[in-house]
CSV table of C-alpha atoms and ligand atoms in Angstrom, one decimal:
chain,number,residue,atom,x,y,z
K,102,UNK,CA,42.7,-9.2,31.9
K,103,UNK,CA,45.9,-10.8,30.5
K,104,UNK,CA,47.6,-13.6,32.3
K,105,UNK,CA,50.9,-15.4,31.9
K,106,UNK,CA,51.5,-19.1,32.4
K,107,UNK,CA,55.0,-20.3,33.1
K,108,UNK,CA,55.6,-24.0,32.7
K,109,UNK,CA,58.3,-25.4,35.0
K,110,UNK,CA,58.9,-28.9,33.6
K,111,UNK,CA,61.0,-30.5,36.4
K,112,UNK,CA,59.7,-33.2,38.7
K,113,UNK,CA,61.6,-35.6,41.0
K,114,UNK,CA,59.4,-38.6,40.2
K,115,UNK,CA,56.6,-39.4,37.8
K,116,UNK,CA,53.1,-39.8,39.1
K,117,UNK,CA,51.3,-42.8,37.6
K,118,UNK,CA,48.5,-40.8,36.0
K,119,UNK,CA,50.2,-37.7,34.8
K,120,UNK,CA,50.5,-36.7,31.2
K,121,UNK,CA,51.7,-33.1,31.7
K,122,UNK,CA,55.0,-32.4,30.0
K,123,UNK,CA,57.8,-33.0,32.6
K,124,UNK,CA,61.2,-34.4,33.0
K,125,UNK,CA,62.9,-36.0,36.0
K,126,UNK,CA,66.3,-35.0,34.7
K,127,UNK,CA,67.4,-31.9,36.7
K,128,UNK,CA,70.6,-31.2,34.7
K,129,UNK,CA,69.0,-28.6,32.4
K,130,UNK,CA,67.6,-26.4,35.2
K,131,UNK,CA,70.2,-23.6,34.8
K,132,UNK,CA,69.9,-23.5,31.0
K,133,UNK,CA,66.1,-23.7,31.3
K,134,UNK,CA,66.1,-20.6,33.5
K,135,UNK,CA,68.3,-18.7,31.1
K,136,UNK,CA,66.1,-19.8,28.2
K,137,UNK,CA,63.0,-18.7,30.0
K,138,UNK,CA,64.5,-15.3,30.7
K,139,UNK,CA,65.3,-15.0,27.0
K,140,UNK,CA,61.7,-15.9,26.2
K,141,UNK,CA,60.5,-13.2,28.5
K,142,UNK,CA,62.6,-10.7,26.6
K,143,UNK,CA,61.4,-12.1,23.3
K,144,UNK,CA,57.8,-11.6,24.2
K,145,UNK,CA,58.3,-8.1,25.4
K,146,UNK,CA,55.7,-6.6,23.1
K,147,UNK,CA,53.0,-8.8,24.7
K,148,UNK,CA,54.2,-7.9,28.2
K,149,UNK,CA,54.3,-4.2,27.5
K,150,UNK,CA,51.1,-3.9,25.5
K,151,UNK,CA,48.8,-5.9,27.7
K,152,UNK,CA,47.8,-5.1,31.2
K,153,UNK,CA,49.3,-8.2,33.0
K,154,UNK,CA,47.1,-9.1,36.0
K,155,UNK,CA,48.0,-12.7,36.8
K,156,UNK,CA,51.1,-14.9,36.8
K,157,UNK,CA,50.8,-18.7,37.2
K,158,UNK,CA,53.7,-21.0,37.7
K,159,UNK,CA,52.6,-24.6,36.9
K,160,UNK,CA,54.2,-27.8,35.9
K,161,UNK,CA,55.9,-30.1,36.3
K,162,UNK,CA,56.7,-29.0,39.8
K,163,UNK,CA,57.6,-25.2,40.2
K,164,UNK,CA,58.6,-25.9,43.8
K,165,UNK,CA,61.6,-27.8,42.5
K,166,UNK,CA,63.1,-24.3,41.9
K,167,UNK,CA,64.9,-22.6,44.7
K,168,UNK,CA,64.0,-19.1,45.9
K,169,UNK,CA,67.1,-17.7,44.2
K,170,UNK,CA,66.2,-19.5,40.9
K,171,UNK,CA,62.7,-18.0,41.1
K,172,UNK,CA,64.1,-14.6,42.0
K,173,UNK,CA,66.1,-14.7,38.7
K,174,UNK,CA,62.9,-15.3,36.7
K,175,UNK,CA,61.0,-12.7,38.6
K,176,UNK,CA,63.7,-10.2,37.9
K,177,UNK,CA,63.3,-10.8,34.2
K,178,UNK,CA,59.6,-10.0,34.4
K,179,UNK,CA,60.4,-6.9,36.4
K,180,UNK,CA,62.0,-5.4,33.3
K,181,UNK,CA,58.5,-5.1,31.9
K,182,UNK,CA,56.1,-4.7,34.8
K,183,UNK,CA,55.9,-4.3,38.5
K,184,UNK,CA,55.1,-7.7,40.2
K,185,UNK,CA,53.4,-5.8,43.0
K,186,UNK,CA,50.7,-4.6,40.5
K,187,UNK,CA,49.6,-8.1,39.8
K,188,UNK,CA,46.3,-9.1,41.4
K,189,UNK,CA,47.3,-12.8,41.6
K,190,UNK,CA,50.7,-14.6,41.5
K,191,UNK,CA,50.2,-18.4,41.9
K,192,UNK,CA,52.8,-21.1,42.3
K,193,UNK,CA,52.1,-24.8,42.3
K,194,UNK,CA,53.9,-26.6,45.1
K,195,UNK,CA,54.4,-30.2,46.1
K,196,UNK,CA,53.8,-30.7,49.9
K,197,UNK,CA,57.2,-32.2,50.6
K,198,UNK,CA,59.0,-29.1,49.1
K,199,UNK,CA,57.3,-26.9,51.7
K,200,UNK,CA,59.2,-25.4,54.6
K,201,UNK,CA,58.7,-22.2,56.6
K,202,UNK,CA,61.8,-20.7,55.0
K,203,UNK,CA,60.6,-21.6,51.4
K,204,UNK,CA,57.2,-20.1,52.0
K,205,UNK,CA,58.7,-16.9,53.5
K,206,UNK,CA,60.9,-16.7,50.5
K,207,UNK,CA,57.9,-17.1,48.1
K,208,UNK,CA,56.0,-14.4,50.0
K,209,UNK,CA,58.9,-12.0,49.9
K,210,UNK,CA,59.1,-12.5,46.1
K,211,UNK,CA,55.4,-11.6,45.8
K,212,UNK,CA,53.7,-15.0,45.6
K,213,UNK,CA,50.2,-14.5,47.0
K,214,UNK,CA,48.5,-17.8,46.1
K,215,UNK,CA,49.6,-21.4,46.4
K,216,UNK,CA,48.2,-24.4,44.6
K,217,UNK,CA,49.2,-27.6,46.4
K,218,UNK,CA,49.0,-31.1,44.8
K,219,UNK,CA,47.6,-33.0,47.8
K,220,UNK,CA,45.5,-35.5,45.7
K,221,UNK,CA,44.5,-37.7,48.7
K,222,UNK,CA,44.9,-37.8,52.4
K,223,UNK,CA,45.5,-41.6,52.3
K,224,UNK,CA,49.1,-42.8,52.2
K,225,UNK,CA,48.0,-46.0,50.4
K,226,UNK,CA,46.5,-43.9,47.5
K,227,UNK,CA,49.5,-41.7,47.4
K,228,UNK,CA,51.8,-44.7,47.1
K,229,UNK,CA,49.6,-46.1,44.4
K,230,UNK,CA,49.8,-42.9,42.4
K,231,UNK,CA,53.6,-42.7,43.0
K,232,UNK,CA,53.3,-39.3,44.7
K,233,UNK,CA,56.4,-38.5,46.6
K,234,UNK,CA,54.7,-37.0,49.7
K,235,UNK,CA,52.6,-38.6,52.4
K,236,UNK,CA,49.4,-37.6,54.1
K,237,UNK,CA,51.2,-36.1,57.2
K,238,UNK,CA,53.4,-34.0,54.9
K,239,UNK,CA,50.4,-32.7,53.1
K,240,UNK,CA,48.6,-31.6,56.3
K,241,UNK,CA,51.8,-30.1,57.7
K,242,UNK,CA,52.5,-28.2,54.5
K,243,UNK,CA,49.1,-26.6,54.5
K,244,UNK,CA,49.6,-25.4,58.1
K,245,UNK,CA,53.2,-24.2,57.4
K,246,UNK,CA,51.9,-22.2,54.4
K,247,UNK,CA,49.2,-20.6,56.5
K,248,UNK,CA,51.5,-19.8,59.4
K,249,UNK,CA,54.0,-18.1,57.1
K,250,UNK,CA,51.8,-15.6,55.3
K,251,UNK,CA,49.8,-17.5,52.6
K,252,UNK,CA,46.1,-16.7,53.0
K,253,UNK,CA,44.9,-17.8,49.6
K,254,UNK,CA,45.6,-21.5,49.0
K,255,UNK,CA,44.1,-24.2,46.7
K,256,UNK,CA,44.5,-27.9,47.1
K,257,UNK,CA,44.0,-30.5,44.4
K,258,UNK,CA,42.2,-33.8,45.0
K,259,UNK,CA,41.6,-36.8,42.7
K,260,UNK,CA,38.5,-38.9,42.6
K,261,UNK,CA,37.4,-41.8,40.6
K,262,UNK,CA,40.5,-43.8,41.7
K,263,UNK,CA,39.9,-47.5,41.1
K,264,UNK,CA,41.2,-48.5,44.6
K,265,UNK,CA,39.4,-45.7,46.6
K,266,UNK,CA,36.2,-46.6,48.5
K,267,UNK,CA,33.3,-44.2,48.8
K,268,UNK,CA,34.1,-44.0,52.6
K,269,UNK,CA,37.7,-43.0,51.8
K,270,UNK,CA,36.5,-40.3,49.4
K,271,UNK,CA,34.1,-38.9,52.1
K,272,UNK,CA,37.1,-38.7,54.4
K,273,UNK,CA,39.2,-36.9,51.8
K,274,UNK,CA,36.4,-34.3,51.3
K,275,UNK,CA,36.0,-33.9,55.0
K,276,UNK,CA,39.7,-33.4,55.6
K,277,UNK,CA,39.9,-30.9,52.7
K,278,UNK,CA,37.1,-28.9,54.3
K,279,UNK,CA,38.7,-29.1,57.7
K,280,UNK,CA,42.0,-27.8,56.3
K,281,UNK,CA,40.1,-24.5,55.7
K,282,UNK,CA,41.8,-23.7,52.5
K,283,UNK,CA,40.2,-21.1,50.3
K,284,UNK,CA,40.0,-23.1,47.1
K,285,UNK,CA,39.7,-26.8,46.2
K,286,UNK,CA,40.1,-28.3,42.7
K,287,UNK,CA,38.9,-31.9,42.3
K,288,UNK,CA,39.5,-33.9,39.1
K,289,UNK,CA,38.3,-37.3,38.0
K,290,UNK,CA,41.1,-39.7,37.2
K,291,UNK,CA,41.6,-40.1,33.5
K,292,UNK,CA,43.7,-42.7,31.8
K,293,UNK,CA,45.9,-40.7,29.4
K,294,UNK,CA,48.0,-42.5,26.7
K,295,UNK,CA,51.7,-42.6,27.7
K,296,UNK,CA,51.0,-42.9,31.5
K,297,UNK,CA,51.7,-45.9,33.7
K,298,UNK,CA,47.9,-46.1,34.5
K,299,UNK,CA,47.1,-46.2,30.8
K,300,UNK,CA,49.3,-49.3,30.5
K,301,UNK,CA,47.8,-50.8,33.5
K,302,UNK,CA,44.3,-50.3,32.1
K,303,UNK,CA,45.3,-51.8,28.8
K,304,UNK,CA,46.8,-54.8,30.6
K,305,UNK,CA,43.8,-55.2,32.8
K,306,UNK,CA,45.8,-54.4,36.0
K,307,UNK,CA,43.4,-51.5,36.7
K,308,UNK,CA,39.8,-50.8,35.8
K,309,UNK,CA,37.9,-47.6,35.4
K,310,UNK,CA,35.4,-47.1,38.2
K,311,UNK,CA,31.7,-47.6,37.2
K,312,UNK,CA,29.9,-44.5,36.2
K,313,UNK,CA,27.5,-44.7,39.2
K,314,UNK,CA,30.5,-44.6,41.6
K,315,UNK,CA,31.9,-41.5,39.7
K,316,UNK,CA,28.4,-39.8,40.0
K,317,UNK,CA,28.1,-40.7,43.7
K,318,UNK,CA,31.6,-39.2,44.4
K,319,UNK,CA,31.0,-36.1,42.4
K,320,UNK,CA,27.6,-35.5,43.8
K,321,UNK,CA,28.9,-35.9,47.4
K,322,UNK,CA,31.8,-33.5,46.7
K,323,UNK,CA,29.5,-30.8,45.3
K,324,UNK,CA,26.9,-31.1,48.1
K,325,UNK,CA,29.5,-31.1,50.9
K,326,UNK,CA,31.6,-28.3,49.6
K,327,UNK,CA,28.6,-26.1,48.9
K,328,UNK,CA,27.3,-26.8,52.4
K,329,UNK,CA,30.7,-25.7,53.7
K,330,UNK,CA,30.4,-22.4,51.8
K,331,UNK,CA,32.4,-23.1,48.6
K,332,UNK,CA,31.0,-22.0,45.3
K,333,UNK,CA,31.3,-24.6,42.5
K,334,UNK,CA,32.2,-21.9,40.0
K,335,UNK,CA,33.7,-24.3,37.4
K,336,UNK,CA,32.9,-28.0,37.1
K,337,UNK,CA,36.2,-29.0,38.8
K,338,UNK,CA,36.8,-25.9,40.9
K,339,UNK,CA,35.3,-24.7,44.2
K,340,UNK,CA,36.1,-21.4,46.0
K,341,UNK,CA,35.1,-19.5,49.0
K,342,UNK,CA,33.3,-16.3,47.9
K,343,UNK,CA,35.6,-13.9,46.1
K,344,UNK,CA,38.5,-16.3,46.0
K,345,UNK,CA,38.0,-17.9,42.6
K,346,UNK,CA,41.2,-18.3,40.6
K,347,UNK,CA,41.5,-15.1,38.6
K,348,UNK,CA,44.1,-16.7,36.3
K,349,UNK,CA,42.0,-19.8,35.4
K,350,UNK,CA,38.8,-17.7,35.2
K,351,UNK,CA,40.4,-15.6,32.5
K,352,UNK,CA,41.1,-18.8,30.4
K,353,UNK,CA,37.5,-19.8,30.8
K,354,UNK,CA,36.2,-16.5,29.7
K,355,UNK,CA,38.3,-16.5,26.5
K,356,UNK,CA,40.8,-13.8,27.5
K,357,UNK,CA,44.2,-13.6,25.9
K,358,UNK,CA,47.1,-15.3,27.6
K,359,UNK,CA,50.8,-15.9,27.1
K,360,UNK,CA,52.4,-19.3,27.9
K,361,UNK,CA,56.2,-19.4,28.5
K,362,UNK,CA,58.4,-22.5,28.9
K,363,UNK,CA,58.4,-25.9,27.2
K,364,UNK,CA,54.9,-27.1,26.1
K,365,UNK,CA,53.2,-23.9,27.2
K,366,UNK,CA,50.2,-22.6,25.1
K,367,UNK,CA,49.4,-19.0,24.2
K,368,UNK,CA,46.2,-17.5,22.9
K,369,UNK,CA,46.0,-14.0,21.3
K,370,UNK,CA,42.2,-13.9,20.9
K,371,UNK,CA,42.3,-15.5,17.4
K,372,UNK,CA,45.2,-17.9,17.2
K,373,UNK,CA,46.7,-20.5,19.5
K,374,UNK,CA,50.4,-21.3,19.6
K,375,UNK,CA,52.5,-23.6,21.7
K,376,UNK,CA,56.1,-24.2,22.5
K,377,UNK,CA,58.0,-27.4,21.9
K,378,UNK,CA,57.3,-30.2,24.4
K,379,UNK,CA,61.0,-30.9,25.1
K,380,UNK,CA,63.2,-28.9,27.5
K,381,UNK,CA,66.4,-29.5,25.5
K,382,UNK,CA,64.8,-28.4,22.2
K,383,UNK,CA,63.2,-25.5,24.0
K,384,UNK,CA,66.7,-24.3,25.2
K,385,UNK,CA,68.1,-24.8,21.7
K,386,UNK,CA,65.2,-22.8,20.2
K,387,UNK,CA,65.7,-19.9,22.5
K,388,UNK,CA,69.4,-19.9,21.9
K,389,UNK,CA,68.4,-19.4,18.2
K,390,UNK,CA,66.1,-16.6,19.2
K,391,UNK,CA,62.6,-18.2,18.8
K,392,UNK,CA,60.3,-20.4,20.9
K,393,UNK,CA,57.1,-21.2,19.1
K,394,UNK,CA,56.9,-24.7,17.7
K,395,UNK,CA,53.4,-24.6,16.2
K,396,UNK,CA,50.6,-22.3,15.6
K,397,UNK,CA,47.0,-22.8,14.6
K,398,UNK,CA,44.4,-20.3,13.4
K,399,UNK,CA,41.1,-21.1,15.0
K,400,UNK,CA,38.3,-21.6,12.6
K,401,UNK,CA,34.9,-20.1,13.3
K,402,UNK,CA,33.7,-23.6,14.2
K,403,UNK,CA,36.6,-24.0,16.7
K,404,UNK,CA,35.8,-20.7,18.3
K,405,UNK,CA,32.1,-21.5,18.7
K,406,UNK,CA,32.9,-25.0,20.2
K,407,UNK,CA,35.4,-23.4,22.5
K,408,UNK,CA,33.0,-20.8,23.7
K,409,UNK,CA,30.4,-23.6,24.4
K,410,UNK,CA,32.9,-25.9,26.1
K,411,UNK,CA,34.6,-23.3,28.4
K,412,UNK,CA,31.3,-21.5,29.1
K,413,UNK,CA,29.2,-24.5,30.1
K,414,UNK,CA,31.9,-25.8,32.4
K,415,UNK,CA,31.4,-22.6,34.5
K,416,UNK,CA,28.6,-21.8,36.9
K,417,UNK,CA,28.0,-18.5,35.2
K,418,UNK,CA,27.8,-20.0,31.7
K,419,UNK,CA,28.4,-18.0,28.5
K,420,UNK,CA,26.8,-14.9,27.2
K,421,UNK,CA,24.2,-15.9,24.6
K,422,UNK,CA,24.8,-12.5,22.9
K,423,UNK,CA,28.3,-13.8,21.9
K,424,UNK,CA,26.7,-16.4,19.6
K,425,UNK,CA,25.6,-13.6,17.2
K,426,UNK,CA,29.2,-13.1,16.1
K,427,UNK,CA,29.0,-16.5,14.2
K,428,UNK,CA,27.6,-17.3,10.8
K,429,UNK,CA,23.9,-17.8,10.3
K,430,UNK,CA,24.4,-21.6,9.9
K,431,UNK,CA,26.0,-21.8,13.3
K,432,UNK,CA,23.6,-19.5,15.0
K,433,UNK,CA,20.6,-21.4,13.6
K,434,UNK,CA,22.1,-24.7,14.8
K,435,UNK,CA,22.7,-23.2,18.3
K,436,UNK,CA,19.1,-21.8,18.6
K,437,UNK,CA,17.7,-25.2,17.7
K,438,UNK,CA,19.9,-27.0,20.2
K,439,UNK,CA,19.2,-24.4,22.9
K,440,UNK,CA,15.5,-24.9,22.5
K,441,UNK,CA,15.9,-28.7,22.9
K,442,UNK,CA,18.2,-28.4,25.9
K,443,UNK,CA,15.8,-25.9,27.6
K,444,UNK,CA,12.9,-28.3,26.9
K,445,UNK,CA,14.8,-31.1,28.6
K,446,UNK,CA,15.6,-28.8,31.6
K,447,UNK,CA,19.3,-29.3,31.1
K,448,UNK,CA,20.3,-25.7,30.8
K,449,UNK,CA,18.9,-22.3,31.9
K,450,UNK,CA,19.1,-18.8,30.8
K,451,UNK,CA,19.7,-16.1,33.4
K,452,UNK,CA,20.6,-12.5,32.8
K,453,UNK,CA,21.6,-13.3,29.2
K,454,UNK,CA,23.9,-16.2,30.3
K,455,UNK,CA,23.3,-19.9,29.3
K,456,UNK,CA,24.5,-22.4,31.9
K,457,UNK,CA,24.0,-26.0,32.9
K,458,UNK,CA,21.3,-26.5,35.6
K,459,UNK,CA,22.6,-27.4,39.0
K,460,UNK,CA,21.0,-30.9,39.0
K,461,UNK,CA,22.4,-31.7,35.6
K,462,UNK,CA,26.1,-31.0,36.4
K,463,UNK,CA,27.0,-34.6,36.2
K,464,UNK,CA,26.0,-34.7,32.5
K,465,UNK,CA,27.8,-31.5,31.6
K,466,UNK,CA,30.1,-33.3,29.1
K,467,UNK,CA,27.1,-34.7,27.2
K,468,UNK,CA,25.4,-31.4,27.1
K,469,UNK,CA,28.5,-29.7,25.8
K,470,UNK,CA,28.9,-32.4,23.0
K,471,UNK,CA,25.3,-31.9,22.0
K,472,UNK,CA,25.9,-28.2,21.5
K,473,UNK,CA,29.1,-28.8,19.5
K,474,UNK,CA,28.8,-27.8,15.9
K,475,UNK,CA,30.5,-30.1,13.4
K,476,UNK,CA,30.3,-28.7,9.9
N,641,LIG,S1,51.3,-34.8,38.7
N,641,LIG,FE1,52.7,-33.1,39.0
N,641,LIG,S2,54.3,-33.9,40.4
N,641,LIG,FE2,53.3,-35.7,39.4
N,641,LIG,S3,54.5,-36.1,37.6
N,641,LIG,FE3,52.8,-34.8,37.0
N,641,LIG,S4,53.6,-32.8,37.0
N,641,LIG,FE4,55.0,-34.0,38.2
């Protein structure tokens, strides 16, 4: 299955924790759309050769684009394939961009899945994070989307916030379940260089939550969502049966994908490439007829480590058979490590797949790093 990711870099404000490529300068929107349509034409061979199954508009904030702006982009895709043949067309939305008319417009264009950045149902948290919506807008937006034809929706939550109590996290999880969305993504706060929170951390204005608090919040999340019928199919992602994200699942299983727009990454099965992380430069590049800023050929070691990392983050794990494609040095290293991890009851093998045991999910990162091969 081949998927396409489209990066829409525009945001109205900057969230304190966010290190995705974005700009709050809206003046380049028209030129960005023209450049994106040029990039779609430029990548025609990928679009024609591969059976495109999923489109994912991420950002930035794709819902800063109007329905007519999105329609222009969709039209460019329609030169190469029929959007109605896609099995999943996702668009990320900010709650305060949602209205009945906007959702109806998206549905008419063929969008069949929304991903909404809720993050928390507490106004105090949202203000702290410099989110531009409030809790009421988030709840209303979920309802408006449902009432206007969206029956596959994901919401994002953040845990590990320094100012969030365990009781507040429990409320967030409860409200997420009560919202009856089909999919929930929950990410632990990380302090990324270049963000306001990173500065606060360095200046001692914020502190990371203790590890025990992170474990308590994650364990509660997994237990409650599983009780409510969600499958924790990837460490940060939970879905009702059959409603896992097809687009993201294809990344995790090492499928090819094409990334369009500034900062977007592509993978052709062997090599990874990425566009420039600057909307002005991206527009200039496309005016000159190219878009790729950099490219790297994955070494055998990179490919092995990636298989381990992506596979062990998923519930299903990775096929042990795939390890045989690597050199004898790597396969011997893997076999030795596998034996050690099995002895420690950290992983299990089921139907040829190696995965992290349910009660060891909290130490997934450590298990992954133990499996990493550094030559
Ligand atoms: S979290 Fe989303 S809305 Fe906030 S700045 Fe980052 S991309 Fe924009």
